[in-house]
Short mmCIF file of C-alpha atoms in Angstrom, two decimals:
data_model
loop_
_atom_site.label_atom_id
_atom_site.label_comp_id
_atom_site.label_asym_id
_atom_site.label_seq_id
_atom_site.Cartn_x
_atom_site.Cartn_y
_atom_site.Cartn_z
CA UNK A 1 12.58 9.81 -27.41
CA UNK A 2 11.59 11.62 -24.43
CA UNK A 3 10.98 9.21 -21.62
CA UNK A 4 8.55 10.64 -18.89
CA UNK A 5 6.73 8.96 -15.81
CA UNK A 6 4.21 10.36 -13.94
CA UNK A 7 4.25 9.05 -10.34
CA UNK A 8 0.78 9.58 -8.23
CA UNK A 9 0.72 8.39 -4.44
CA UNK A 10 -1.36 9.08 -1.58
CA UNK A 11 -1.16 8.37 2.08
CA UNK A 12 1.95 7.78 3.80
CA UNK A 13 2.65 4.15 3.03
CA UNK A 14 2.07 4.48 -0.65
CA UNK A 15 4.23 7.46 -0.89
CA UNK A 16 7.48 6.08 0.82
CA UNK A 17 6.90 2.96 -2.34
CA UNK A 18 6.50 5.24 -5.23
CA UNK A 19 9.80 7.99 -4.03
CA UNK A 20 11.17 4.58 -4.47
CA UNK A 21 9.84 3.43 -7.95
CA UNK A 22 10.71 7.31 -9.06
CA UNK A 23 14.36 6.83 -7.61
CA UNK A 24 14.72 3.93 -9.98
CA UNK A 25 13.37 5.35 -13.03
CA UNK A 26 15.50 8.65 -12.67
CA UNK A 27 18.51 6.51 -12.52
CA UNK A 28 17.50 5.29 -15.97
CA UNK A 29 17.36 8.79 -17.43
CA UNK A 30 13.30 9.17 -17.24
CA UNK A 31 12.31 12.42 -16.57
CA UNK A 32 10.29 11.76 -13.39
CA UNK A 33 7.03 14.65 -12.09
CA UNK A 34 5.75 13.48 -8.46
CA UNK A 35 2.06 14.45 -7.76
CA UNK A 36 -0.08 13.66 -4.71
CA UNK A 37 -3.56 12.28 -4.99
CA UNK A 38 -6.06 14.75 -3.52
CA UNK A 39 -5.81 14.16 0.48
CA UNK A 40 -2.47 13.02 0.13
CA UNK A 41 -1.02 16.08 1.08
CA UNK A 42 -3.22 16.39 4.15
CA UNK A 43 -2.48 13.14 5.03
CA UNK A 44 1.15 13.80 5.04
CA UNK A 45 2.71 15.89 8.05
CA UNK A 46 6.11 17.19 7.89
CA UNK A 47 7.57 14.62 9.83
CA UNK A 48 6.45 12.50 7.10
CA UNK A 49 7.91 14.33 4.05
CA UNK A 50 11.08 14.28 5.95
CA UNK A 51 11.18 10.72 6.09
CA UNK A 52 10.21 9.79 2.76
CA UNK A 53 12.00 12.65 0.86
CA UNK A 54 9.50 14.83 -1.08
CA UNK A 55 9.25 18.64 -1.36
CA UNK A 56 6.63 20.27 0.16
CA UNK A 57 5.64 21.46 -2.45
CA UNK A 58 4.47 18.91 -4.33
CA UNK A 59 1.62 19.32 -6.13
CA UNK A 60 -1.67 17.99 -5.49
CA UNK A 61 -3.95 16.74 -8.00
CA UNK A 62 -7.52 15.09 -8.73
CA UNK A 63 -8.65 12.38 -11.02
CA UNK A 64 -10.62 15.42 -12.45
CA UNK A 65 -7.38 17.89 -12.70
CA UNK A 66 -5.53 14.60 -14.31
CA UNK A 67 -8.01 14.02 -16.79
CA UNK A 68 -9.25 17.94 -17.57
CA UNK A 69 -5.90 17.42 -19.91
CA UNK A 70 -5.73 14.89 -21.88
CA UNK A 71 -2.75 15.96 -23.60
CA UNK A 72 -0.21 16.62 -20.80
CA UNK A 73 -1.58 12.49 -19.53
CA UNK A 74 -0.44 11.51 -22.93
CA UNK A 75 3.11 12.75 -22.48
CA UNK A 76 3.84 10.56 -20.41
CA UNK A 77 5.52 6.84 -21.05
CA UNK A 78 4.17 5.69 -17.98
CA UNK A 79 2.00 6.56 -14.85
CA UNK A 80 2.72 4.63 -11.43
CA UNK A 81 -0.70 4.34 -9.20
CA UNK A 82 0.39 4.33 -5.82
CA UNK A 83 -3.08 4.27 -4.51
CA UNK A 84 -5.94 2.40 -2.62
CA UNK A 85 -7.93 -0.16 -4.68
CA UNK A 86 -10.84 2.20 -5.16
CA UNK A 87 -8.87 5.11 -6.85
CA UNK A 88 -7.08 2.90 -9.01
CA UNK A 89 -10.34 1.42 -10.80
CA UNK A 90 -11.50 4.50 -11.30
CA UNK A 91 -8.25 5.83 -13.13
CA UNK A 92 -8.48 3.13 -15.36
CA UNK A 93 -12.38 3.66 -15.93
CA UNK A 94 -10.93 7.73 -16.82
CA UNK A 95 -8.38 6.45 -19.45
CA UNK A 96 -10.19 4.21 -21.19
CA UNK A 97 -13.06 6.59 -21.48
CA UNK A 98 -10.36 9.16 -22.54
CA UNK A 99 -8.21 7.05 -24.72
CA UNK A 100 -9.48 5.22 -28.18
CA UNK A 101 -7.40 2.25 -29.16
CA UNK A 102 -5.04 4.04 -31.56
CA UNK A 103 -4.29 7.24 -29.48
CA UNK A 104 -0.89 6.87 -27.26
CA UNK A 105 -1.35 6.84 -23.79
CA UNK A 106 0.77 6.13 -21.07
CA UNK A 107 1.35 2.27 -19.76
CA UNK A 108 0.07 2.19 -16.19
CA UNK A 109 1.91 0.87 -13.30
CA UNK A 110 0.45 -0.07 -9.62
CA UNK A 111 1.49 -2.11 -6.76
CA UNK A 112 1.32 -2.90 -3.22
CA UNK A 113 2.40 -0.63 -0.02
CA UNK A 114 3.20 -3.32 1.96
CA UNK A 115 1.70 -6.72 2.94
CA UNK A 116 -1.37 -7.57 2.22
CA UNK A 117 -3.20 -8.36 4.77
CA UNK A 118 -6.38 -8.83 3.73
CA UNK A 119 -9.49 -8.42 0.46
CA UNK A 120 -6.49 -9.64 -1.28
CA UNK A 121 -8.78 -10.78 -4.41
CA UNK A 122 -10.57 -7.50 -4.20
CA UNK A 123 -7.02 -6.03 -4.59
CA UNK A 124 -6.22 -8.03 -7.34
CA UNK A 125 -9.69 -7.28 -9.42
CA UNK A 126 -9.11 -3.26 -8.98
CA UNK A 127 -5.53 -3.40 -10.51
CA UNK A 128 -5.80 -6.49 -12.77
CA UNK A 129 -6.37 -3.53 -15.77
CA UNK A 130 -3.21 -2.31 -15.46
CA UNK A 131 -0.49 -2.80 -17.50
CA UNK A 132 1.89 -3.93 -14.86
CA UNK A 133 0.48 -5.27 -11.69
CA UNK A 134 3.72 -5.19 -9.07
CA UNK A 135 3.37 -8.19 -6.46
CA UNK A 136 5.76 -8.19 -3.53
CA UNK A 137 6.39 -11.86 -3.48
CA UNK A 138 6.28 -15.19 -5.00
CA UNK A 139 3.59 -16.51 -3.06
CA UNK A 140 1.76 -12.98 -4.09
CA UNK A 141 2.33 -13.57 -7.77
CA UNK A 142 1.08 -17.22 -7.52
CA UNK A 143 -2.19 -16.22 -5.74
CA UNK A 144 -2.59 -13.66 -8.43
CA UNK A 145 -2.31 -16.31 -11.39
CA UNK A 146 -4.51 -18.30 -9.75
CA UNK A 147 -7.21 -15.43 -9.34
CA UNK A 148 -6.54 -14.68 -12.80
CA UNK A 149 -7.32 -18.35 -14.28
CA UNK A 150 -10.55 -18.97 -11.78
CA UNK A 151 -11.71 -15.78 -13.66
CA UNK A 152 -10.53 -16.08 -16.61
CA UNK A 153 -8.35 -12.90 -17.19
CA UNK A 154 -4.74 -12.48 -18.49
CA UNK A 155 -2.02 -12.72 -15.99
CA UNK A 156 0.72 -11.21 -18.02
CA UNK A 157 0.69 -8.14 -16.22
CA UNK A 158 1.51 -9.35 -13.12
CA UNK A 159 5.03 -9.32 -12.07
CA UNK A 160 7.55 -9.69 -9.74
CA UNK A 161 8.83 -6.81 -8.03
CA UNK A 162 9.19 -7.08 -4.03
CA UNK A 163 9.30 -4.59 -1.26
CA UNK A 164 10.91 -1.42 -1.22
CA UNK A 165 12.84 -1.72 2.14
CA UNK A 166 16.65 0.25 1.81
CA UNK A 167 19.35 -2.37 2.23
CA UNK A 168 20.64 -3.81 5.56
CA UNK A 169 21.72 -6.38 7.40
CA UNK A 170 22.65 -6.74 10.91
CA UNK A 171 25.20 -8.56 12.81
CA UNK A 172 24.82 -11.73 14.75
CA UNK A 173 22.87 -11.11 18.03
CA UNK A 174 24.09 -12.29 21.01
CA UNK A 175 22.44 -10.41 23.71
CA UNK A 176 18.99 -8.77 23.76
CA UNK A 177 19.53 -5.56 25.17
CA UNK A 178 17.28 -3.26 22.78
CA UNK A 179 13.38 -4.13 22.18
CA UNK A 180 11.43 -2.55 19.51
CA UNK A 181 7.95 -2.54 19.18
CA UNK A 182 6.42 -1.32 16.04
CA UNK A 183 3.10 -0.13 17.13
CA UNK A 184 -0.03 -0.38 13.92
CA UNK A 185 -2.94 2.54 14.03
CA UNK A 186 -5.74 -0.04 13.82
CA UNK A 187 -4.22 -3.08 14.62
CA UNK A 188 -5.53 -4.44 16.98
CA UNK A 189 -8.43 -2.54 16.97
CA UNK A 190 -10.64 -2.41 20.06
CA UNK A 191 -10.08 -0.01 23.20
CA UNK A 192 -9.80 -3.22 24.64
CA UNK A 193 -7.66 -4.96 22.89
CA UNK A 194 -5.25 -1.51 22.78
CA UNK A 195 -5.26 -1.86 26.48
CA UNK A 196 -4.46 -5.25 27.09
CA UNK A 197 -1.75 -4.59 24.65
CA UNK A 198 -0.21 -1.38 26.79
CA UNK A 199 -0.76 -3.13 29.79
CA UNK A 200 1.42 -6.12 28.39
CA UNK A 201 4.38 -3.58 26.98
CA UNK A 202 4.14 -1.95 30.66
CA UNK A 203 4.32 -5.38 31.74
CA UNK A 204 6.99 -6.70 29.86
CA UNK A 205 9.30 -3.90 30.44
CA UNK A 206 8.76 -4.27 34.34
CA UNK A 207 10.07 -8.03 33.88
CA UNK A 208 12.92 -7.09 32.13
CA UNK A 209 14.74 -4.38 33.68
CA UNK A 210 17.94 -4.90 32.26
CA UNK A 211 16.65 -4.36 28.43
CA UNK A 212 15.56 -0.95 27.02
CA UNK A 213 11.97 -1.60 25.82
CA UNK A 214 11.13 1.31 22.42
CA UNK A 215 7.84 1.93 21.07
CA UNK A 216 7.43 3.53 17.92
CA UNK A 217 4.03 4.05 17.53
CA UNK A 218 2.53 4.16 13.50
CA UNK A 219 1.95 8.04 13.99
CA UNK A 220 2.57 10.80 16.15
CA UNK A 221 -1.37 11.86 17.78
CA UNK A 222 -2.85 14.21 15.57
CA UNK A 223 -1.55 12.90 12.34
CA UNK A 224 -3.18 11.44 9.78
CA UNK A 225 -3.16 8.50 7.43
CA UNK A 226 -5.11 5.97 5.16
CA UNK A 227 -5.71 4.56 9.10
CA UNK A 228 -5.65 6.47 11.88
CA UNK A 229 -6.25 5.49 15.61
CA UNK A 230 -8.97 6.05 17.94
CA UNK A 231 -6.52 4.82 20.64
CA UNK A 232 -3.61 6.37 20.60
CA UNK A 233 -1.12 4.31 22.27
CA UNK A 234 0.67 6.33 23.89
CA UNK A 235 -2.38 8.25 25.50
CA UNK A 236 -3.24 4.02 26.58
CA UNK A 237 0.14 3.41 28.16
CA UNK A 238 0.25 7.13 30.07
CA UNK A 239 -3.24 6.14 30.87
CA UNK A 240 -2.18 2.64 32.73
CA UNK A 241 1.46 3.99 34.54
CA UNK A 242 4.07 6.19 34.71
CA UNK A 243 6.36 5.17 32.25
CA UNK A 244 9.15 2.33 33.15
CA UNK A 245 12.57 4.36 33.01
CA UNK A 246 13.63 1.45 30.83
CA UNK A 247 10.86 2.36 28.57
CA UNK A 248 10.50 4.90 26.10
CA UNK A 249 8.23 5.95 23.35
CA UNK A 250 10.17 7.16 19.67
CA UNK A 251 8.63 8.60 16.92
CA UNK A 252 12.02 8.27 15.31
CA UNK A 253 12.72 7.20 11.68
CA UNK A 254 11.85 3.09 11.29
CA UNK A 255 15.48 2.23 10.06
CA UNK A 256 17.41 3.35 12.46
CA UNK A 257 15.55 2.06 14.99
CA UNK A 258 15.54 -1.61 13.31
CA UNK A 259 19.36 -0.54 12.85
CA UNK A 260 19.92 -0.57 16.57
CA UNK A 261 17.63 -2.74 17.21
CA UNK A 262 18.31 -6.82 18.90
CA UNK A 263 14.53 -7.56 18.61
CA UNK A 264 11.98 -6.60 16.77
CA UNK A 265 7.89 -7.18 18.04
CA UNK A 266 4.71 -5.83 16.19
CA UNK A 267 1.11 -7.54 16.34
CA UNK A 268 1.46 -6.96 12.50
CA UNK A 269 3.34 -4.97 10.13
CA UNK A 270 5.52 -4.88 6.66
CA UNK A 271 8.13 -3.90 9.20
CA UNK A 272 8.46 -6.98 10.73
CA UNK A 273 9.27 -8.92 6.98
CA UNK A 274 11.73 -5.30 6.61
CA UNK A 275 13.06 -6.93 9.96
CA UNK A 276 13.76 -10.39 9.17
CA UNK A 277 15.09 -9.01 6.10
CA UNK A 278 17.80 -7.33 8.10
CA UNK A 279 18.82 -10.47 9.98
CA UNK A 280 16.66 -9.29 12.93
CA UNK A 281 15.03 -11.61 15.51
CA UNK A 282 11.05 -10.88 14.86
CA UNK A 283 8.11 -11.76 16.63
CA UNK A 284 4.63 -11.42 15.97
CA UNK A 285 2.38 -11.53 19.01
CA UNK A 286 -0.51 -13.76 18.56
CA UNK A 287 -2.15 -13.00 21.86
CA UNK A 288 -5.26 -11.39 20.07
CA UNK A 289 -5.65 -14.55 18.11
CA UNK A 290 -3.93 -15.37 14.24
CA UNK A 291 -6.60 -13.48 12.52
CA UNK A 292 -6.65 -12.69 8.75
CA UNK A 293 -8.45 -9.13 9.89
CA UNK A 294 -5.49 -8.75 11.85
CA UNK A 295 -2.67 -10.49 9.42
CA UNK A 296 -1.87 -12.60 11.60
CA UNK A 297 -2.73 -15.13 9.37
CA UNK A 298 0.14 -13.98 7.03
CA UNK A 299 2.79 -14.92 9.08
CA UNK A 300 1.06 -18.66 10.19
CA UNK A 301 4.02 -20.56 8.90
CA UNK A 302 6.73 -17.96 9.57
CA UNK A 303 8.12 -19.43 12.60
CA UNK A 304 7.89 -15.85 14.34
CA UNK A 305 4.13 -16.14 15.95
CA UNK A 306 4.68 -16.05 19.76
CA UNK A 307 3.18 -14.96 23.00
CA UNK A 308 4.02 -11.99 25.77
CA UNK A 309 4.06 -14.28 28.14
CA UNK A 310 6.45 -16.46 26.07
CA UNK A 311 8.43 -13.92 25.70
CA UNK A 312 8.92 -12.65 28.96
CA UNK A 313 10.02 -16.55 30.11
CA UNK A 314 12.92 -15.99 27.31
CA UNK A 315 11.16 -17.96 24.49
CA UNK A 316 12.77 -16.51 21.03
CA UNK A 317 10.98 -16.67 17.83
CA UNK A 318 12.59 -18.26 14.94
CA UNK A 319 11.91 -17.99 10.83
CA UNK A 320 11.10 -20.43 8.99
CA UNK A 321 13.67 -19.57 6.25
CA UNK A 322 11.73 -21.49 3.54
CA UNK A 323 8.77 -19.39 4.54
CA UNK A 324 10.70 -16.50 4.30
CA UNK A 325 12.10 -16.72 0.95
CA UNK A 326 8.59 -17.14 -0.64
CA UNK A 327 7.03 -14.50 0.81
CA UNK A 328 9.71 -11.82 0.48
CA UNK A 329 12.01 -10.55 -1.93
CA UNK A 330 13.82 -6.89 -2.37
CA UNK A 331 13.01 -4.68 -5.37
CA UNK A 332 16.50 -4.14 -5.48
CA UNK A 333 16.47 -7.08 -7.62
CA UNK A 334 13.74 -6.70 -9.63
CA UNK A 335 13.15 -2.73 -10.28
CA UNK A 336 15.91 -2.36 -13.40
CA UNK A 337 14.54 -5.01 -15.55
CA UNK A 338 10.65 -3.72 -14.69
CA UNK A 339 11.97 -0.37 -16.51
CA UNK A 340 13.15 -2.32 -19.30
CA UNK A 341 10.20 -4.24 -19.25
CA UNK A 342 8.52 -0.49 -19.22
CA UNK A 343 10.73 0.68 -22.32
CA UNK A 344 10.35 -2.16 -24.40
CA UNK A 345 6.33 -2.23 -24.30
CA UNK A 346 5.62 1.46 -25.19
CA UNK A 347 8.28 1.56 -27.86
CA UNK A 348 6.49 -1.83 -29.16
CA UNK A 349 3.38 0.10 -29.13
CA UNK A 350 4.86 2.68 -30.42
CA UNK A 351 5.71 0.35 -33.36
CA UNK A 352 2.31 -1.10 -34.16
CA UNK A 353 0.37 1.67 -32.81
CA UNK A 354 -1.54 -0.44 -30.30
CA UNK A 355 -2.59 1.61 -27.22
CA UNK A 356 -5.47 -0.74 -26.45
CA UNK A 357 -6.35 -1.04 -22.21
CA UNK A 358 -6.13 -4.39 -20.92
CA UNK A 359 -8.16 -6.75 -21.75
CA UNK A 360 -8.63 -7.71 -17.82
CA UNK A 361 -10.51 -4.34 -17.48
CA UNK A 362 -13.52 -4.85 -19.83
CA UNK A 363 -14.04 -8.16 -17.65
CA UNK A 364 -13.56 -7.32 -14.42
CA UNK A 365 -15.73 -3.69 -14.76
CA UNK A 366 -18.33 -3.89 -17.75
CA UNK A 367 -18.38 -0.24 -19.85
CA UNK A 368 -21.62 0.96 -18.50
CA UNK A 369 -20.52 0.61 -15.01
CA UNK A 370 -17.37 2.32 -16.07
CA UNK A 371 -19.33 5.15 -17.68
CA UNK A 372 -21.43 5.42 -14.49
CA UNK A 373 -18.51 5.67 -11.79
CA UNK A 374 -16.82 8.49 -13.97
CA UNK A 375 -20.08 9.84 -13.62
CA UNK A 376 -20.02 9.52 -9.73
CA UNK A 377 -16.47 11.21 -9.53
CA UNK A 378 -17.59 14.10 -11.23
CA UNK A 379 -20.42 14.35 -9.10
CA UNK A 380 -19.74 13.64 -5.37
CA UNK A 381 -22.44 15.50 -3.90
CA UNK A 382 -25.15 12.69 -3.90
CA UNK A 383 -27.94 14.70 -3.99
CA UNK A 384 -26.50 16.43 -7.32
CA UNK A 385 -25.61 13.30 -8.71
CA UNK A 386 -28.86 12.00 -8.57
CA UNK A 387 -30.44 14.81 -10.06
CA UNK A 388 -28.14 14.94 -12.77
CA UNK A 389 -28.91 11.44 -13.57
CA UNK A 390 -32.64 12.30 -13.26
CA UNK A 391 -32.23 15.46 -15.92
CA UNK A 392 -30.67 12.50 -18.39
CA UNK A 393 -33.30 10.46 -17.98
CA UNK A 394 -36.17 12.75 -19.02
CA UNK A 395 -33.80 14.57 -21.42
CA UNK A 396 -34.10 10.89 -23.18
CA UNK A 397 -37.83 9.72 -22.50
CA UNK A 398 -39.56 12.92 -22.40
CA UNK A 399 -41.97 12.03 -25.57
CA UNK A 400 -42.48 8.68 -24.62
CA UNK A 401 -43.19 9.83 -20.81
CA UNK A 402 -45.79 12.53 -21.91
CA UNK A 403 -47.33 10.22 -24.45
CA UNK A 404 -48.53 7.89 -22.12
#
């Protein structure tokens, strides 16, 4: 049988997951097509296709385009939803308007681009209709169970699977003589907050001469992604000073800077777990507070939480490596028995000709509401939408309106 997966992503962070969920199924002879959600290739600048590896060419496509043909969706084994929330509900509310019970359709897969940091149970409700719901940890797939039982859903979708960070691990550091900083778009937030934090890098670097202090910033100004700063902070720190000579700002590729890297510092990122993966010494600055907006609150128990001014009188953070191990495991480990996991349900449905959605989704999202978002999609224009829904309405009660 010909084994097919459809892999959808959009934004930057989701993309750089699923080129690595496609990797894996290639390897295991599926015949892998890579399509960008709508905005996903505007979102992506070339910089960015160079780092994750996709063509620019890649083809863009809609819920509407995906579901216009019902027939090419059902020739695939398997689609992978590397998407927001949002997007991914209203796939689902597409295919199980599209699909009946006993027509095949392809298994759907979704997961996580990194951390999450925070509407974790609103996460969890938007992809709990999936087939296979891909949590990066152990402490991840517990909290999902437990959403799962408070609601009363099925949990068998949910899964192990990790984060998709390439293998590496450094040598034992001896001497800090290379800082990185992994700068977030949003995080923190304020123009306040942004410039406390430049003035503190500035700072920092002044104290320590002797070290070379990197930035890499989340984007380069002018891109774009699911978040994208007000504050650039670059334009903050050019703002404040001249740069430090021992200072520099790199829009380089992440894993060679962690590579070369004898510290690692972020006020919050999946970097910083990609970091303490690698054997890296990683701290989390907790300046602005340990703040679930800010996930902060992520890393409470990690050990790593710790101060500029700490920092700069030689303090070093250290994980917690019980911590660590529960919230963090490689996909390296998990991704070849997901595919079997993958092959073994759709040829079991193949067997029994059961092509039913989950169960999860007719509890979570009740039909009518599922009916009326499709609706939405195909109408974004409000004004339209509404009038379209007004048309229906009369279409159905015109005798009984006039009667009156």
């Amino acid at each position: 049988m010909l084994k097919r997966i459809l892999i959808l992503s959009k934004f930057d962070s989701f993309a750089r997951v699923a080129k690595r969920v496609a990797d894996g199924f290639a390897t295991r002879g599926f015949i892998v097509e890579q399509r960008l959600i709508s905005a996903g290739r505007e979102a992506l600048s070339p910089r960015i296709y160079r780092e994750i590896g996709l063509s620019p060419r890649t083809s863009v496509t809609t819920l509407e385009k995906l579901f216009s043909s019902k027939e090419d969706l059902a020739g695939f084994t398997a689609v992978y939803l590397g998407a927001t929330g949002a997007f991914i509900r209203n796939f689902l509310g597409h295919m199980q308007q599209s699909f009946s019970g006993t027509q095949p359709r392809p298994l759907t897969l979704t997961g996580y681009p990194g951390v999450i940091l925070k509407e974790k149970l609103s996460g969890f409700a938007n992809r709990c209709g999936c087939d296979f719901i891909l949590l990066n940890s152990k402490a991840d797939l517990e909290d999902y169970r437990r959403f799962c039982r408070n609601y009363n859903l099925e949990d068998k979708g949910g899964r192990l699977f990790g984060y998709c960070f390439p293998a590496f691990h450094k040598e034992q550091i001896r001497h800090i003589q290379r800082v990185l900083f992994v700068e977030q778009a949003v995080i923190p937030a304020s123009l306040r907050e942004r410039l406390y934090l430049a003035q503190q890098l500035l700072s920092y670097a002044s104290h320590h001469p002797s070290q070379e202090i990197i930035i890499k910033p989340r984007l380069v100004p002018g891109e774009k992604s699911i978040f994208t700063p007000k504050h650039h902070i670059e334009t903050l720190l050019k703002s404040l000073s001249s740069l430090p000579r021992n200072l520099r700002i790199d829009y380089g590729n992440i894993q060679q800077l962690l590579e070369d890297a004898d510290i690692c510092l972020t006020v919050s990122s999946s970097v910083a777990l990609q970091s303490m993966a690698y054997g890296i010494p990683t701290g989390i600055i907790r300046d602005f507070g340990v703040r679930d907006e800010y996930g902060t609150d992520f890393f409470r128990d990690s050990g790593c939480l710790i101060t500029f001014e700490e920092l700069t009188k030689g303090k070093m953070p250290v994980l917690h490596r019980e911590w660590f191990e529960h919230n963090f495991i490689s996909c390296d480990e998990t991704l070849s028995s997901l595919i079997d996991a993958v092959e073994e349900e759709y040829n079991r449905r193949m067997l029994v000709n059961d092509w039913a959605m989950n169960k999860n989704l007719e509890s979570i999202f009740c039909r009518e509401y599922q009916n009326f978002i499709s609706d939405y999609a195909k109408y974004r224009n409000r004004k339209r939408f509404l009038a379209q829904r007004i048309i229906i309405y009369f279409k159905a009660n015109f005798k009984k309106i006039f009667q009156q």
